XYZ file of C-alpha atoms in Angstrom:
616
model
C 160.295 135.174 249.211
C 157.749 133.451 246.957
C 156.126 130.611 247.709
C 157.868 127.104 245.980
C 155.952 124.050 245.739
C 157.158 121.789 247.214
C 159.581 123.063 249.244
C 163.251 123.698 248.233
C 164.400 121.354 250.793
C 162.026 118.455 250.035
C 163.504 118.168 246.230
C 166.503 118.931 246.381
C 167.987 116.081 245.646
C 166.015 115.368 242.723
C 166.553 118.292 240.652
C 169.590 118.792 238.200
C 172.167 121.280 239.224
C 170.558 124.165 236.395
C 167.033 123.342 238.318
C 168.441 123.539 241.772
C 169.690 127.473 241.107
C 166.892 128.764 239.211
C 164.721 127.873 242.081
C 166.657 129.584 244.334
C 166.842 132.216 242.586
C 163.194 132.315 241.779
C 163.028 132.258 245.741
C 164.540 134.993 246.677
C 163.951 136.765 244.008
C 160.216 136.819 243.616
C 157.514 139.155 245.127
C 155.314 137.117 247.851
C 152.551 136.946 246.401
C 154.211 134.665 243.763
C 153.550 130.998 243.260
C 156.165 128.132 241.452
C 155.675 124.413 240.982
C 158.833 122.493 240.598
C 158.041 119.423 238.163
C 154.742 118.865 238.569
C 152.385 116.969 235.847
C 149.524 119.543 234.916
C 146.453 119.501 233.136
C 143.925 116.089 232.662
C 146.329 114.095 231.018
C 149.807 115.334 233.128
C 151.850 113.952 230.697
C 153.392 116.778 229.659
C 154.803 120.177 231.976
C 157.834 122.186 231.850
C 160.124 122.620 235.039
C 158.629 125.131 236.715
C 155.406 126.913 236.543
C 155.066 130.811 237.972
C 151.870 132.208 238.639
C 152.099 135.794 239.352
C 148.841 137.508 240.075
C 149.851 141.241 238.640
C 151.647 139.902 235.572
C 150.017 136.360 234.798
C 151.294 132.722 234.319
C 154.873 131.533 233.083
C 155.912 128.239 231.697
C 159.551 127.168 231.924
C 162.134 124.834 230.860
C 165.751 124.322 232.257
C 168.810 123.054 230.049
C 171.854 122.115 231.681
C 173.240 121.982 228.243
C 176.611 123.307 227.081
C 177.385 124.703 223.985
C 179.746 122.617 222.362
C 177.225 119.765 222.258
C 174.410 121.624 220.457
C 175.215 120.016 216.824
C 172.017 120.771 214.951
C 168.989 122.667 215.997
C 165.583 123.448 213.710
C 162.029 124.402 214.942
C 160.933 121.242 216.449
C 164.305 119.064 216.431
C 167.750 119.740 218.523
C 170.306 117.008 218.087
C 172.014 117.330 221.143
C 175.559 114.976 222.019
C 174.332 111.656 220.181
C 170.472 112.647 221.168
C 167.698 113.856 218.651
C 165.426 115.532 221.176
C 162.729 118.316 221.348
C 163.799 121.590 220.600
C 162.951 122.821 224.527
C 161.323 126.164 222.642
C 158.249 124.072 220.647
C 158.313 121.499 224.024
C 157.398 124.353 226.302
C 155.276 125.868 224.139
C 153.055 123.139 223.899
C 152.794 122.187 227.483
C 151.577 126.114 227.816
C 148.909 125.811 224.802
C 147.404 122.380 226.273
C 147.401 124.481 229.683
C 145.830 127.804 228.317
C 143.705 125.706 226.007
C 142.563 123.949 229.339
C 142.131 127.468 230.778
C 139.618 129.078 228.185
C 137.043 126.495 229.111
C 136.309 127.747 232.131
C 134.317 131.156 231.837
C 134.571 132.560 234.810
C 138.313 132.835 234.187
C 137.555 134.901 230.667
C 137.002 138.603 230.090
C 134.096 139.913 230.153
C 134.938 143.980 228.594
C 133.514 144.115 225.271
C 136.897 144.943 223.535
C 138.341 141.519 224.868
C 134.749 139.287 225.572
C 135.983 135.592 225.223
C 139.687 136.209 226.126
C 141.752 134.669 228.591
C 141.296 137.493 231.949
C 145.256 136.001 232.374
C 148.550 136.958 230.390
C 150.741 133.684 229.885
C 154.251 133.491 228.524
C 156.607 130.758 228.458
C 160.667 130.989 227.496
C 163.719 128.164 228.570
C 166.852 128.878 230.579
C 170.375 127.390 229.421
C 172.170 127.446 232.766
C 175.429 126.997 231.249
C 175.399 128.767 228.240
C 175.889 132.277 228.109
C 174.677 134.418 225.804
C 177.500 135.873 223.578
C 178.261 131.540 223.517
C 174.826 131.422 221.661
C 175.132 133.834 219.420
C 178.379 132.765 218.427
C 177.023 129.524 217.888
C 173.909 130.567 216.366
C 173.373 134.180 214.123
C 170.900 136.093 215.691
C 169.208 136.152 212.883
C 168.701 132.376 212.503
C 168.224 132.571 216.846
C 164.529 134.449 215.446
C 163.057 131.141 213.815
C 165.382 128.559 216.135
C 165.516 129.928 219.520
C 164.147 133.256 219.510
C 166.376 135.264 221.526
C 163.131 136.874 223.796
C 162.407 133.701 225.019
C 165.825 132.974 225.818
C 166.987 133.407 229.224
C 170.890 132.599 229.393
C 173.316 131.388 232.876
C 175.136 134.802 233.148
C 171.748 136.738 232.913
C 170.718 134.847 236.268
C 174.523 135.149 238.215
C 174.743 135.792 241.861
C 175.958 139.472 241.007
C 173.028 140.155 239.013
C 169.706 142.551 241.036
C 165.981 141.009 242.232
C 164.781 144.074 239.508
C 167.244 142.782 236.665
C 166.381 138.787 237.415
C 163.029 139.881 237.042
C 162.977 141.744 234.459
C 164.298 139.409 232.240
C 161.040 137.298 233.508
C 158.410 138.883 232.830
C 160.008 140.316 229.570
C 159.148 136.556 228.530
C 155.386 137.398 227.953
C 154.070 139.394 225.337
C 151.686 141.951 226.701
C 150.364 142.406 229.939
C 147.030 142.739 231.960
C 146.620 146.356 234.084
C 144.412 144.493 236.667
C 145.554 141.474 238.350
C 143.801 138.101 238.949
C 141.827 137.812 242.023
C 142.023 135.348 244.673
C 139.002 133.307 243.452
C 140.451 133.220 239.653
C 144.374 132.561 241.133
C 142.083 129.260 242.472
C 140.141 128.031 239.379
C 143.221 128.366 237.642
C 145.393 125.871 240.321
C 142.085 123.672 239.803
C 142.342 123.417 236.500
C 146.453 122.734 236.842
C 146.402 119.791 239.670
C 143.628 118.219 240.001
C 144.867 115.946 242.340
C 144.567 118.686 244.883
C 140.458 119.011 244.050
C 138.289 118.547 247.142
C 136.030 116.533 245.464
C 136.282 115.121 241.818
C 136.215 111.872 240.055
C 137.944 109.133 238.724
C 138.134 110.460 235.420
C 139.092 113.703 236.769
C 142.342 112.266 237.653
C 142.883 109.602 235.086
C 141.772 111.145 231.461
C 144.476 110.410 229.383
C 142.832 110.083 225.711
C 145.346 112.426 223.524
C 142.361 112.362 220.735
C 140.059 114.347 222.956
C 142.114 117.754 223.370
C 142.335 118.689 219.956
C 139.064 118.218 220.386
C 138.393 120.667 223.839
C 136.070 118.157 225.594
C 137.415 119.065 229.009
C 135.918 119.467 231.624
C 134.172 122.216 232.312
C 134.590 123.806 235.816
C 131.524 123.762 238.290
C 130.484 127.680 239.404
C 131.561 126.667 242.817
C 134.847 124.956 243.634
C 137.102 123.602 245.926
C 140.515 123.263 246.860
C 143.462 122.646 248.808
C 144.514 125.816 250.444
C 147.980 126.485 249.752
C 150.117 126.211 252.725
C 148.047 122.004 252.500
C 149.238 121.972 248.847
C 152.693 122.859 250.016
C 152.692 120.009 253.013
C 151.625 117.562 250.546
C 154.034 118.020 247.991
C 157.309 118.317 250.527
C 156.586 115.159 252.601
C 159.690 113.266 251.010
C 160.392 110.463 252.511
C 160.396 108.263 255.581
C 158.581 108.557 258.892
C 156.603 111.821 259.035
C 154.011 113.406 261.594
C 151.681 115.420 260.987
C 149.719 117.321 264.263
C 146.055 119.181 263.082
C 143.186 120.259 264.877
C 139.461 119.673 263.070
C 138.621 120.605 259.671
C 142.717 121.236 259.182
C 142.535 119.230 255.751
C 144.329 116.008 257.316
C 142.240 113.504 256.112
C 142.339 115.399 252.116
C 146.563 115.570 252.523
C 146.316 111.354 253.599
C 144.614 111.053 249.816
C 147.245 113.303 247.989
C 149.881 110.406 249.674
C 148.094 108.051 248.484
C 147.768 109.589 244.920
C 151.479 109.745 244.939
C 152.811 107.112 246.533
C 150.720 104.548 243.937
C 152.709 106.146 241.087
C 156.115 105.714 243.066
C 155.485 102.564 244.656
C 155.176 98.570 242.970
C 154.034 97.376 246.717
C 150.722 97.953 248.269
C 149.664 100.308 250.052
C 147.808 100.113 253.577
C 145.718 103.125 255.242
C 144.562 102.819 259.047
C 142.067 104.422 260.940
C 140.258 102.956 263.978
C 136.463 104.305 262.992
C 134.415 102.325 260.844
C 132.393 104.854 259.215
C 135.877 106.742 258.524
C 137.346 103.559 257.146
C 133.829 103.131 255.064
C 134.241 106.338 254.194
C 137.849 106.915 253.154
C 137.408 103.375 250.865
C 134.679 105.203 248.660
C 137.026 108.141 248.263
C 140.516 105.206 247.455
C 138.197 104.378 245.002
C 136.753 107.596 243.366
C 140.219 108.097 242.520
C 140.938 104.774 240.993
C 143.243 103.494 244.236
C 141.176 100.607 245.236
C 143.058 97.603 243.693
C 146.495 99.431 244.815
C 145.522 100.751 248.204
C 144.018 98.631 251.700
C 141.568 100.565 253.889
C 140.766 98.848 257.310
C 139.570 100.042 260.477
C 142.423 98.884 262.499
C 140.042 95.844 263.861
C 139.079 94.870 261.167
C 142.872 94.560 259.730
C 143.802 92.215 262.693
C 141.045 90.316 261.732
C 141.782 90.186 258.070
C 145.228 88.770 258.875
C 144.139 86.499 261.145
C 142.447 84.989 258.199
C 144.852 85.569 255.131
C 147.279 83.645 257.812
C 144.829 80.907 259.200
C 145.606 82.396 262.541
C 143.445 80.587 264.895
C 141.480 82.896 267.643
C 139.140 81.861 270.917
C 135.648 82.907 268.941
C 134.581 81.897 272.898
C 136.428 85.167 274.250
C 133.465 87.618 275.016
C 135.756 90.491 273.515
C 136.347 88.869 270.119
C 137.592 91.671 268.696
C 140.439 92.078 271.073
C 140.835 88.519 270.858
C 142.174 89.134 266.941
C 144.348 92.331 268.079
C 146.285 89.511 270.659
C 146.420 86.767 268.216
C 148.230 89.091 265.374
C 150.930 90.419 268.049
C 151.771 86.995 268.581
C 151.567 85.386 265.173
C 154.238 88.348 264.201
C 156.481 87.592 266.791
C 156.318 83.623 265.834
C 156.518 84.557 262.148
C 153.485 83.196 261.324
C 152.214 87.118 260.133
C 155.230 88.161 257.786
C 156.420 91.945 258.496
C 156.697 94.625 255.826
C 153.923 93.975 253.704
C 153.335 97.553 252.568
C 155.458 99.297 250.920
C 153.777 102.582 252.919
C 151.326 102.681 255.914
C 148.951 105.829 256.341
C 147.104 106.038 259.938
C 144.619 108.495 260.419
C 143.021 109.682 263.813
C 146.070 108.132 265.031
C 145.161 109.428 268.287
C 142.465 106.921 269.388
C 145.238 103.751 268.558
C 146.847 102.209 271.373
C 150.821 102.332 271.562
C 150.815 98.375 271.312
C 149.126 98.697 267.741
C 151.284 101.310 266.673
C 154.321 99.170 267.590
C 152.541 96.092 265.778
C 151.958 98.271 262.615
C 154.833 99.953 261.960
C 156.562 97.000 261.498
C 154.745 96.390 258.363
C 156.370 99.207 256.368
C 159.120 97.840 253.917
C 162.050 99.177 255.917
C 163.212 99.993 252.059
C 160.492 102.616 250.944
C 160.529 102.969 254.792
C 157.366 105.226 253.911
C 154.965 106.238 257.008
C 152.337 109.075 258.050
C 150.675 108.968 260.972
C 147.656 111.657 261.366
C 146.725 112.498 264.963
C 144.303 115.586 266.797
C 144.988 114.669 270.523
C 141.270 117.317 270.912
C 139.703 114.306 269.102
C 140.844 111.724 271.482
C 137.243 110.386 272.812
C 138.201 106.737 272.708
C 140.690 105.977 274.790
C 140.584 106.578 278.682
C 143.350 109.298 279.034
C 142.963 112.618 276.665
C 146.759 111.965 275.290
C 148.583 109.805 273.281
C 150.251 109.260 277.237
C 153.616 107.576 275.251
C 156.176 108.723 272.348
C 156.132 108.294 269.024
C 159.742 106.979 269.058
C 159.180 104.579 272.175
C 156.169 102.856 268.954
C 158.561 102.467 265.574
C 157.859 106.102 264.307
C 160.646 107.968 263.689
C 159.918 111.209 262.518
C 162.022 113.939 265.288
C 162.000 116.780 262.656
C 159.456 116.192 260.525
C 156.904 116.751 262.375
C 154.151 119.354 260.400
C 151.777 121.403 262.373
C 148.397 122.558 261.172
C 145.908 124.889 263.330
C 144.185 126.606 260.860
C 140.655 125.107 260.096
C 138.783 124.931 256.729
C 135.847 122.659 257.881
C 133.883 124.878 259.709
C 132.606 128.718 260.025
C 133.746 130.839 262.118
C 130.590 130.959 264.501
C 130.395 126.743 264.094
C 134.344 126.178 265.329
C 134.374 129.590 268.120
C 131.067 127.799 269.766
C 133.051 124.615 269.503
C 136.222 125.631 271.098
C 134.742 127.872 273.832
C 132.508 125.159 275.033
C 135.328 121.891 274.950
C 138.647 124.328 275.809
C 137.923 124.263 279.785
C 137.656 120.353 279.718
C 141.078 119.811 277.559
C 144.404 119.734 279.475
C 147.301 121.731 278.441
C 151.026 119.117 277.738
C 154.538 119.962 277.165
C 155.391 117.201 274.887
C 154.993 118.554 270.729
C 153.000 115.044 270.494
C 150.014 115.314 272.732
C 150.039 118.705 273.060
C 146.114 120.376 272.327
C 146.338 122.749 269.837
C 143.818 125.361 269.857
C 142.097 125.393 266.045
C 142.253 129.362 264.039
C 139.569 130.159 261.974
C 140.504 130.208 258.646
C 137.751 133.287 257.905
C 134.501 131.312 256.401
C 131.582 133.801 257.789
C 128.392 132.272 258.826
C 125.347 132.006 260.217
C 125.307 130.760 264.569
C 125.129 127.377 265.791
C 120.989 126.739 266.973
C 120.836 125.539 270.593
C 117.286 125.109 272.420
C 116.357 123.089 275.580
C 113.029 121.470 275.302
C 110.984 119.931 278.333
C 110.949 116.047 276.725
C 113.031 113.926 274.011
C 109.974 113.732 272.259
C 109.744 117.996 271.829
C 113.316 117.477 270.626
C 112.785 115.407 267.710
C 109.551 116.665 266.451
C 111.890 119.795 266.212
C 113.938 118.304 264.840
C 111.963 116.881 261.636
C 110.765 120.545 261.401
C 114.290 121.559 261.202
C 115.609 118.946 258.335
C 112.723 119.882 256.550
C 113.724 123.052 256.605
C 116.918 122.416 255.406
C 115.937 120.615 252.686
C 113.621 123.613 251.348
C 116.984 125.597 251.052
C 118.840 123.325 249.073
C 121.355 120.505 251.221
C 120.402 118.103 249.838
C 119.567 114.612 252.376
C 122.904 113.216 252.182
C 124.476 116.176 253.058
C 122.733 116.292 256.620
C 123.129 113.899 259.461
C 121.844 113.365 263.229
C 124.274 113.078 265.802
C 123.117 111.093 268.902
C 125.068 109.689 272.574
C 123.422 106.509 272.873
C 121.880 104.139 271.152
C 118.666 104.251 272.797
C 117.907 107.890 271.582
C 119.307 106.688 267.825
C 116.132 103.746 267.916
C 113.748 106.513 269.512
C 114.857 108.535 266.465
C 114.227 106.502 264.066
C 111.218 105.197 264.960
C 109.802 109.510 265.055
C 111.449 109.703 260.856
C 109.571 106.605 260.060
C 106.438 108.276 259.523
C 107.319 111.227 257.893
C 109.470 111.233 254.010
C 112.377 111.755 255.346
C 115.174 109.618 253.656
C 117.682 108.076 256.399
C 119.392 105.675 257.425
C 120.922 104.441 260.967
C 124.949 103.302 261.583
C 124.572 101.831 264.813
C 125.471 98.432 264.126
C 129.421 97.095 262.444
C 126.988 95.692 259.524
C 125.618 99.140 258.792
C 128.900 100.878 259.162
C 131.253 99.092 257.252
C 128.178 99.903 254.921
C 128.097 103.302 254.551
C 128.967 105.441 251.644
C 128.178 109.163 251.830
C 126.868 108.839 248.089
C 123.923 107.606 249.279
C 121.271 110.339 249.175
C 119.570 109.800 251.979
C 120.027 111.909 256.490
C 122.582 109.327 258.367
C 121.857 108.678 261.778
C 124.931 108.142 263.856
C 126.648 107.312 267.564
C 128.599 110.676 267.970
C 131.780 108.608 268.351
C 130.995 107.325 264.485
C 130.910 110.732 263.092
C 134.435 111.179 263.498
C 136.408 112.025 260.047
C 133.305 112.759 258.280
C 132.163 115.962 257.445
C 128.165 118.061 256.505
C 127.413 120.847 255.332
C 123.840 120.277 257.775
C 124.031 118.583 262.016
C 122.048 118.289 264.190
C 122.850 117.372 267.989
C 120.042 115.660 269.670
C 120.633 115.028 273.958
C 123.074 116.550 273.788
C 123.347 116.732 277.500
C 122.909 113.543 277.884
C 125.639 111.767 279.751
C 126.914 108.010 279.914
C 126.882 107.861 284.355
C 127.197 109.667 286.829
C 131.149 108.102 287.163
C 131.465 109.974 284.085
C 134.571 112.151 283.290
C 132.727 115.239 281.544
C 136.379 115.917 280.096
C 135.257 112.331 277.902
C 131.328 113.866 277.224
C 133.018 116.955 276.030
C 135.436 115.518 273.298
C 132.713 113.641 272.114
C 130.126 116.295 271.592
C 133.587 118.909 270.212
C 133.679 115.676 267.285
C 130.495 116.169 266.274
C 130.430 119.721 266.707
C 133.061 120.209 264.021
C 131.468 117.978 261.583
C 129.345 120.987 260.491
C 130.345 122.815 257.964
C 127.782 125.465 257.659
C 124.475 124.529 260.224
C 124.520 123.182 263.385
C 121.834 122.530 265.188
C 122.052 121.377 270.360
C 118.992 120.130 271.353
C 119.117 118.561 274.722
C 115.620 118.320 277.535
C 118.059 117.495 280.604
C 119.201 120.122 282.387
C 122.982 119.337 284.590
C 126.291 120.906 284.256
C 126.564 120.053 280.834
C 123.787 122.069 279.810
C 125.032 124.851 281.826
C 128.262 124.428 280.147
C 126.533 124.538 276.992
C 124.531 127.637 277.307
C 127.368 129.338 278.987
C 129.918 129.159 276.236
C 127.131 129.775 273.663
C 126.755 133.168 275.347
C 130.577 134.094 275.466
C 131.320 132.781 272.083
C 129.870 135.967 270.483
C 127.962 134.249 267.888
């Protein structure tokens, strides 16, 4: 079966009968390596798009337009226009041709998608074709209505599939032959996985992991004729097929995504914001617990041009904003002002001082850190007319709460997602070596649970190979720091930008010590220990970030160093809590991980044993 994106059951209701019929046949008849997109805007303009785009690595790229027309309503037709019923429409052949050429011209700007053989050098490495499917017109009806010699210029027979040519009685082989006949030629060499992903990169800017606002919202039609497409980078990063499929297939209502560290949960959240901003008129709220993650999400939302539509807060910051916005008084003399803001908002909502249903959609990232009372509060903020809620979590990264798991059912706090929970097990962020060590270390401290909403889920590596993490023990903190400084300089000399490196610390005292040591070096750095600093974190600032371990949650860097890693907060600390914090820290590193310590204890022994047993 082919992969239909979005999933058929998520888009059936918006399909016309002919589209639905063709979609079912495509899904059932095409090979497993075929990708088929339905009703998704393509390219930088995102203004023209066919009903279906099929990518077959062995055949090429096919664009299909579907028309539920009836022959008796077809009154007049020329090469560009059709009089159908009382409407004058674009000739569907011309419609799909223009769309296909717009995409193909963009693909031709990518040198990695061009042929290198002398005979065809500079030509696109993929065959392409286009056609129209008439779901209610048989070949005989079409021939009777338009003489075949006239069809050649109006609706070329070799570019048209009629209703009687894909009935249930038609075999898969015959159906496929009808599709592939729409290609004017065929190449002998199949597309590589890299070429396939580069084509996806051009087709759908919204699935790019790193892109700018211009990628998504460039709409100057005059530039198209000049060929001024954005040039593709040599190395691209885009959503995995399964991530894209899930993102486009979420549908309406409440949704839950349980994903391991590095599985792309935040990426899916950002895509969901893009989609909702297009279809909703009311504001969208994004919440997380971590102040630093909220700052990063704000930057990513702004990059996508959505900051005027999407509001991003860490939960306690949102509560404070609600109190200020609706003039709710909070006792400033209390010892814990943040929690006082939470209680004040809960009470004000009950009393009607703060309105419910303020937002068209609510998206919660790192939801495992939310208390049940907080979730019960914020779920009331979703407009019942839209009922759009997305809750994302990974219990293995629950480092702020006293319990390891949620400890309550999602239904009890107003999240109605039974049967609409998706699971992401593949880790795309970390190398196999980093992930293997991280999980080997942490799994001994994780409890397994029976509830599907709280069960710890072991991650699966997506297959990225790298170098083994570096673990080192020292006699003192000063020697740890000296080695760390040389390690950072070496990474920089290897081409790693300052902003792509981070140092994670288990305590503020170690962070302050480290900052003093770095002050005597030429390493640009910035610490993020205060609430003021965390709110102003910007991943584009070219400096090495120094973070408390918990504040790194949701972030990622090429190279990560964790210093004083065997630090235990106090004698009564649960080592499971320490393990969770370290697990979060380890999984921030995409390529290089350095772990150091100078205290020999149970935690350092566990680190050493995990490294020796992980096969790195």
